[in-house]
PDB file of C-alpha atoms in Angstrom:
ATOM      1  CA  LEU Y   1      -1.760 -37.887  23.717  1.00 58.00           C
ATOM      2  CA  THR Y   2       0.784 -35.966  25.599  1.00 63.00           C
ATOM      3  CA  ARG Y   3       1.430 -38.213  29.159  1.00 68.00           C
ATOM      4  CA  ILE Y   4       0.876 -41.584  29.783  1.00 72.00           C
ATOM      5  CA  THR Y   5       1.142 -43.658  32.691  1.00 75.00           C
ATOM      6  CA  ILE Y   6       2.340 -47.041  33.170  1.00 80.00           C
ATOM      7  CA  PRO Y   7       1.808 -48.478  36.841  1.00 86.00           C
ATOM      8  CA  ASP Y   8       4.891 -50.025  38.852  1.00 87.00           C
ATOM      9  CA  SER Y   9       3.679 -53.550  38.168  1.00 92.00           C
ATOM     10  CA  VAL Y  10       3.640 -53.172  34.402  1.00 93.00           C
ATOM     11  CA  ILE Y  11       8.184 -54.628  34.205  1.00 95.00           C
ATOM     12  CA  SER Y  12       7.799 -55.181  30.498  1.00 96.00           C
ATOM     13  CA  ILE Y  13       6.807 -53.889  27.127  1.00 95.00           C
ATOM     14  CA  GLY Y  14       6.367 -55.529  24.387  1.00 95.00           C
ATOM     15  CA  SER Y  15       7.778 -55.157  20.807  1.00 95.00           C
ATOM     16  CA  ASN Y  16       5.762 -52.235  18.807  1.00 91.00           C
ATOM     17  CA  ALA Y  17       4.068 -50.732  21.584  1.00 89.00           C
ATOM     18  CA  PHE Y  18       4.494 -47.815  20.344  1.00 86.00           C
ATOM     19  CA  VAL Y  19       6.437 -47.510  17.481  1.00 85.00           C
ATOM     20  CA  THR Y  20       5.037 -45.210  15.184  1.00 80.00           C
ATOM     21  CA  ASN Y  21       4.232 -45.400  11.602  1.00 65.00           C
ATOM     22  CA  ALA Y  22       5.678 -42.583   9.482  1.00 57.00           C
ATOM     23  CA  GLU Y  23       2.375 -42.808   7.337  1.00 55.00           C
ATOM     24  CA  LYS Y  24      -0.204 -42.240  10.393  1.00 54.00           C
ATOM     25  CA  ALA Y  25       0.190 -39.761  13.412  1.00 52.00           C
ATOM     26  CA  SER Y  26       0.836 -41.823  16.578  1.00 50.00           C
ATOM     27  CA  TYR Y  27       0.206 -40.548  20.333  1.00 52.00           C
ATOM     28  CA  ALA Y  28       4.179 -42.100  20.532  1.00 50.00           C
ATOM     29  CA  THR Y  29       5.609 -39.492  18.773  1.00 59.00           C
ATOM     30  CA  LEU Y  30       4.230 -36.662  20.999  1.00 75.00           C
ATOM     31  CA  PHE Y  31       6.331 -37.913  24.137  1.00 80.00           C
ATOM     32  CA  THR Y  32       9.006 -36.205  25.109  1.00 87.00           C
ATOM     33  CA  LYS Y  33      10.592 -37.913  28.251  1.00 89.00           C
ATOM     34  CA  LEU Y  34      10.254 -41.648  29.216  1.00 90.00           C
ATOM     35  CA  ALA Y  35      10.518 -42.684  32.585  1.00 89.00           C
ATOM     36  CA  PHE Y  36      10.109 -46.481  33.690  1.00 91.00           C
ATOM     37  CA  PRO Y  37      11.375 -46.528  37.071  1.00 92.00           C
ATOM     38  CA  LYS Y  38      10.055 -50.466  37.501  1.00 94.00           C
ATOM     39  CA  LEU Y  39      10.444 -51.478  34.202  1.00 95.00           C
ATOM     40  CA  LYS Y  40      12.745 -54.566  33.144  1.00 97.00           C
ATOM     41  CA  SER Y  41      12.492 -55.521  29.237  1.00 97.00           C
ATOM     42  CA  ILE Y  42      11.499 -53.312  26.658  1.00 97.00           C
ATOM     43  CA  GLY Y  43      10.644 -55.191  23.033  1.00 97.00           C
ATOM     44  CA  ASN Y  44      12.027 -54.920  19.360  1.00 97.00           C
ATOM     45  CA  ASN Y  45      10.948 -51.002  17.701  1.00 94.00           C
ATOM     46  CA  ALA Y  46       9.282 -50.688  21.025  1.00 93.00           C
ATOM     47  CA  PHE Y  47       9.322 -47.034  20.537  1.00 92.00           C
ATOM     48  CA  PHE Y  48      10.514 -46.943  16.950  1.00 92.00           C
ATOM     49  CA  GLY Y  49       9.775 -43.378  15.329  1.00 89.00           C
ATOM     50  CA  SER Y  50       9.167 -41.179  18.630  1.00 88.00           C
ATOM     51  CA  THR Y  51      10.592 -37.868  17.518  1.00 84.00           C
ATOM     52  CA  TYR Y  52       9.745 -36.069  20.450  1.00 87.00           C
ATOM     53  CA  VAL Y  53      11.706 -38.054  22.619  1.00 90.00           C
ATOM     54  CA  THR Y  54      14.086 -36.284  24.255  1.00 93.00           C
ATOM     55  CA  GLU Y  55      14.578 -37.712  27.540  1.00 94.00           C
ATOM     56  CA  ILE Y  56      14.457 -41.846  28.207  1.00 94.00           C
ATOM     57  CA  ASN Y  57      15.307 -42.771  32.229  1.00 93.00           C
ATOM     58  CA  LEU Y  58      14.832 -45.966  32.976  1.00 95.00           C
ATOM     59  CA  PRO Y  59      17.022 -47.252  36.387  1.00 95.00           C
ATOM     60  CA  ALA Y  60      15.717 -51.162  36.317  1.00 96.00           C
ATOM     61  CA  ILE Y  61      15.856 -51.940  32.717  1.00 97.00           C
ATOM     62  CA  GLU Y  62      17.681 -55.256  31.998  1.00 97.00           C
ATOM     63  CA  THR Y  63      17.405 -55.712  28.230  1.00 97.00           C
ATOM     64  CA  ILE Y  64      16.377 -53.373  25.252  1.00 98.00           C
ATOM     65  CA  GLY Y  65      15.173 -54.893  21.810  1.00 97.00           C
ATOM     66  CA  GLU Y  66      16.823 -54.313  18.675  1.00 96.00           C
ATOM     67  CA  MET Y  67      15.618 -50.869  16.962  1.00 95.00           C
ATOM     68  CA  ALA Y  68      13.336 -50.227  20.103  1.00 96.00           C
ATOM     69  CA  PHE Y  69      14.462 -45.806  20.194  1.00 95.00           C
ATOM     70  CA  GLY Y  70      14.940 -46.230  16.683  1.00 94.00           C
ATOM     71  CA  SER Y  71      14.899 -42.911  14.340  1.00 91.00           C
ATOM     72  CA  CYS Y  72      13.958 -41.025  17.772  1.00 92.00           C
ATOM     73  CA  GLN Y  73      15.667 -37.743  16.268  1.00 90.00           C
ATOM     74  CA  ARG Y  74      15.763 -35.467  18.999  1.00 92.00           C
ATOM     75  CA  LEU Y  75      16.672 -37.620  21.992  1.00 93.00           C
ATOM     76  CA  VAL Y  76      19.685 -36.294  23.577  1.00 92.00           C
ATOM     77  CA  THR Y  77      19.354 -37.949  27.226  1.00 92.00           C
ATOM     78  CA  VAL Y  78      19.717 -41.838  27.792  1.00 94.00           C
ATOM     79  CA  LYS Y  79      20.328 -43.172  31.765  1.00 94.00           C
ATOM     80  CA  LEU Y  80      19.632 -46.898  31.777  1.00 95.00           C
ATOM     81  CA  SER Y  81      20.614 -49.186  34.629  1.00 95.00           C
ATOM     82  CA  ALA Y  82      24.034 -50.644  35.556  1.00 93.00           C
ATOM     83  CA  SER Y  83      22.220 -54.063  34.727  1.00 94.00           C
ATOM     84  CA  TYR Y  84      21.703 -53.608  31.342  1.00 95.00           C
ATOM     85  CA  THR Y  85      25.268 -54.247  29.838  1.00 93.00           C
ATOM     86  CA  THR Y  86      24.111 -55.200  25.885  1.00 93.00           C
ATOM     87  CA  ILE Y  87      23.197 -52.831  23.569  1.00 94.00           C
ATOM     88  CA  ALA Y  88      21.367 -54.656  21.072  1.00 94.00           C
ATOM     89  CA  ASN Y  89      21.445 -54.313  17.317  1.00 93.00           C
ATOM     90  CA  ALA Y  90      20.334 -50.035  15.650  1.00 94.00           C
ATOM     91  CA  THR Y  91      19.067 -49.933  19.598  1.00 95.00           C
ATOM     92  CA  PHE Y  92      19.737 -46.140  19.127  1.00 94.00           C
ATOM     93  CA  TYR Y  93      19.518 -46.433  15.033  1.00 92.00           C
ATOM     94  CA  TYR Y  94      19.126 -42.649  13.749  1.00 91.00           C
ATOM     95  CA  CYS Y  95      19.039 -40.897  16.844  1.00 91.00           C
ATOM     96  CA  VAL Y  96      21.361 -38.520  15.635  1.00 88.00           C
ATOM     97  CA  ASN Y  97      21.209 -36.206  18.925  1.00 90.00           C
ATOM     98  CA  LEU Y  98      21.758 -38.270  21.286  1.00 89.00           C
ATOM     99  CA  LYS Y  99      24.934 -36.303  23.270  1.00 87.00           C
ATOM    100  CA  ASP Y 100      23.891 -37.684  26.995  1.00 88.00           C
ATOM    101  CA  PHE Y 101      24.693 -41.687  27.124  1.00 87.00           C
ATOM    102  CA  ASP Y 102      27.080 -43.414  30.061  1.00 85.00           C
ATOM    103  CA  PHE Y 103      28.774 -46.717  28.779  1.00 83.00           C
ATOM    104  CA  SER Y 104      30.401 -47.642  32.005  1.00 85.00           C
ATOM    105  CA  HIS Y 105      28.388 -50.686  32.627  1.00 88.00           C
ATOM    106  CA  ILE Y 106      28.316 -51.541  28.858  1.00 89.00           C
ATOM    107  CA  GLU Y 107      30.211 -54.752  28.043  1.00 90.00           C
ATOM    108  CA  ARG Y 108      29.173 -55.432  24.233  1.00 90.00           C
ATOM    109  CA  ILE Y 109      27.042 -53.207  21.939  1.00 90.00           C
ATOM    110  CA  GLU Y 110      26.312 -55.003  19.171  1.00 90.00           C
ATOM    111  CA  SER Y 111      25.881 -53.737  15.065  1.00 89.00           C
ATOM    112  CA  MET Y 112      24.347 -50.524  13.608  1.00 90.00           C
ATOM    113  CA  ALA Y 113      23.244 -49.583  17.116  1.00 90.00           C
ATOM    114  CA  PHE Y 114      23.745 -46.311  16.871  1.00 88.00           C
ATOM    115  CA  LEU Y 115      24.089 -46.010  13.256  1.00 87.00           C
ATOM    116  CA  THR Y 116      23.500 -42.528  12.524  1.00 80.00           C
ATOM    117  CA  TYR Y 117      23.902 -40.598   9.011  1.00 61.00           C
ATOM    118  CA  ALA Y 118      24.843 -37.261  11.160  1.00 57.00           C
ATOM    119  CA  SER Y 119      27.979 -36.636  13.100  1.00 47.00           C
ATOM    120  CA  PRO Y 120      26.982 -36.276  16.916  1.00 48.00           C
ATOM    121  CA  GLN Y 121      29.028 -36.705  20.179  1.00 54.00           C
ATOM    122  CA  ILE Y 122      28.509 -38.968  22.514  1.00 58.00           C
ATOM    123  CA  SER Y 123      29.965 -38.426  25.981  1.00 51.00           C
ATOM    124  CA  MET Y 124      31.734 -41.294  27.545  1.00 51.00           C
ATOM    125  CA  ALA Y 125      32.981 -41.979  31.236  1.00 50.00           C
ATOM    126  CA  SER Y 126      35.888 -41.958  32.140  1.00 47.00           C
ATOM    127  CA  ASN Y 127      36.016 -45.840  32.792  1.00 48.00           C
ATOM    128  CA  PHE Y 128      34.950 -46.829  29.498  1.00 50.00           C
ATOM    129  CA  PRO Y 129      37.426 -49.756  27.882  1.00 44.00           C
ATOM    130  CA  PRO Y 130      40.028 -47.397  26.454  1.00 42.00           C
ATOM    131  CA  THR Y 131      40.609 -50.243  23.613  1.00 37.00           C
ATOM    132  CA  TYR Y 132      36.772 -51.322  23.267  1.00 41.00           C
ATOM    133  CA  ASN Y 133      36.105 -52.716  19.534  1.00 41.00           C
ATOM    134  CA  PHE Y 134      33.485 -50.902  18.082  1.00 44.00           C
ATOM    135  CA  PRO Y 135      32.595 -54.204  14.705  1.00 39.00           C
ATOM    136  CA  LEU Y 136      30.055 -52.103  12.723  1.00 39.00           C
ATOM    137  CA  ALA Y 137      28.259 -50.363  15.675  1.00 40.00           C
ATOM    138  CA  MET Y 138      29.177 -46.724  15.681  1.00 42.00           C
ATOM    139  CA  PRO Y 139      29.973 -45.455  12.044  1.00 39.00           C
ATOM    140  CA  LEU Y 140      29.874 -42.213  14.325  1.00 40.00           C
ATOM    141  CA  MET Y 141      32.182 -38.692  13.264  1.00 36.00           C
ATOM    142  CA  SER Y 142      32.787 -38.971  16.737  1.00 38.00           C
ATOM    143  CA  LEU Y 143      33.064 -39.644  20.347  1.00 43.00           C
ATOM    144  CA  ALA Y 144      34.432 -37.556  22.714  1.00 41.00           C
ATOM    145  CA  ASN Y 145      35.602 -38.791  26.203  1.00 39.00           C
ATOM    146  CA  ASP Y 146      34.773 -35.854  28.931  1.00 40.00           C
ATOM    147  CA  VAL Y 147      37.621 -36.912  31.053  1.00 37.00           C
ATOM    148  CA  MET Y 148      40.116 -36.508  28.815  1.00 34.00           C
TER     149      MET Y 148
END
């Protein structure tokens, strides 16, 4: 499958719902874009290993579980709701190509949220708190502020 339609009545995707098993091919790995206009929550590991996902658009999201998008290695763009304020542990673990992420509404970034072994640059919105502390959260090689 390359496309799946989830009705607007679905407001939650549970843990491990579309997780990819490294030993088996999974339909989740073929998705390139995830857009759920009414979705409020995503469980732990829900899309872990979906290596073909390049874009995520979740305009109503309130909570995303740990490692929900971990190892989505082609992920470039993430658009989230303004009510989403906490990035859970390892949510975007090993998303080595992540470049477009608006931090303007983020209040808390938990441990290893963006842990990667590459050196991506993530653009931060101009109102991102300049003194924000990243305790173990973002061992990235660099962060770029696109409004300097």
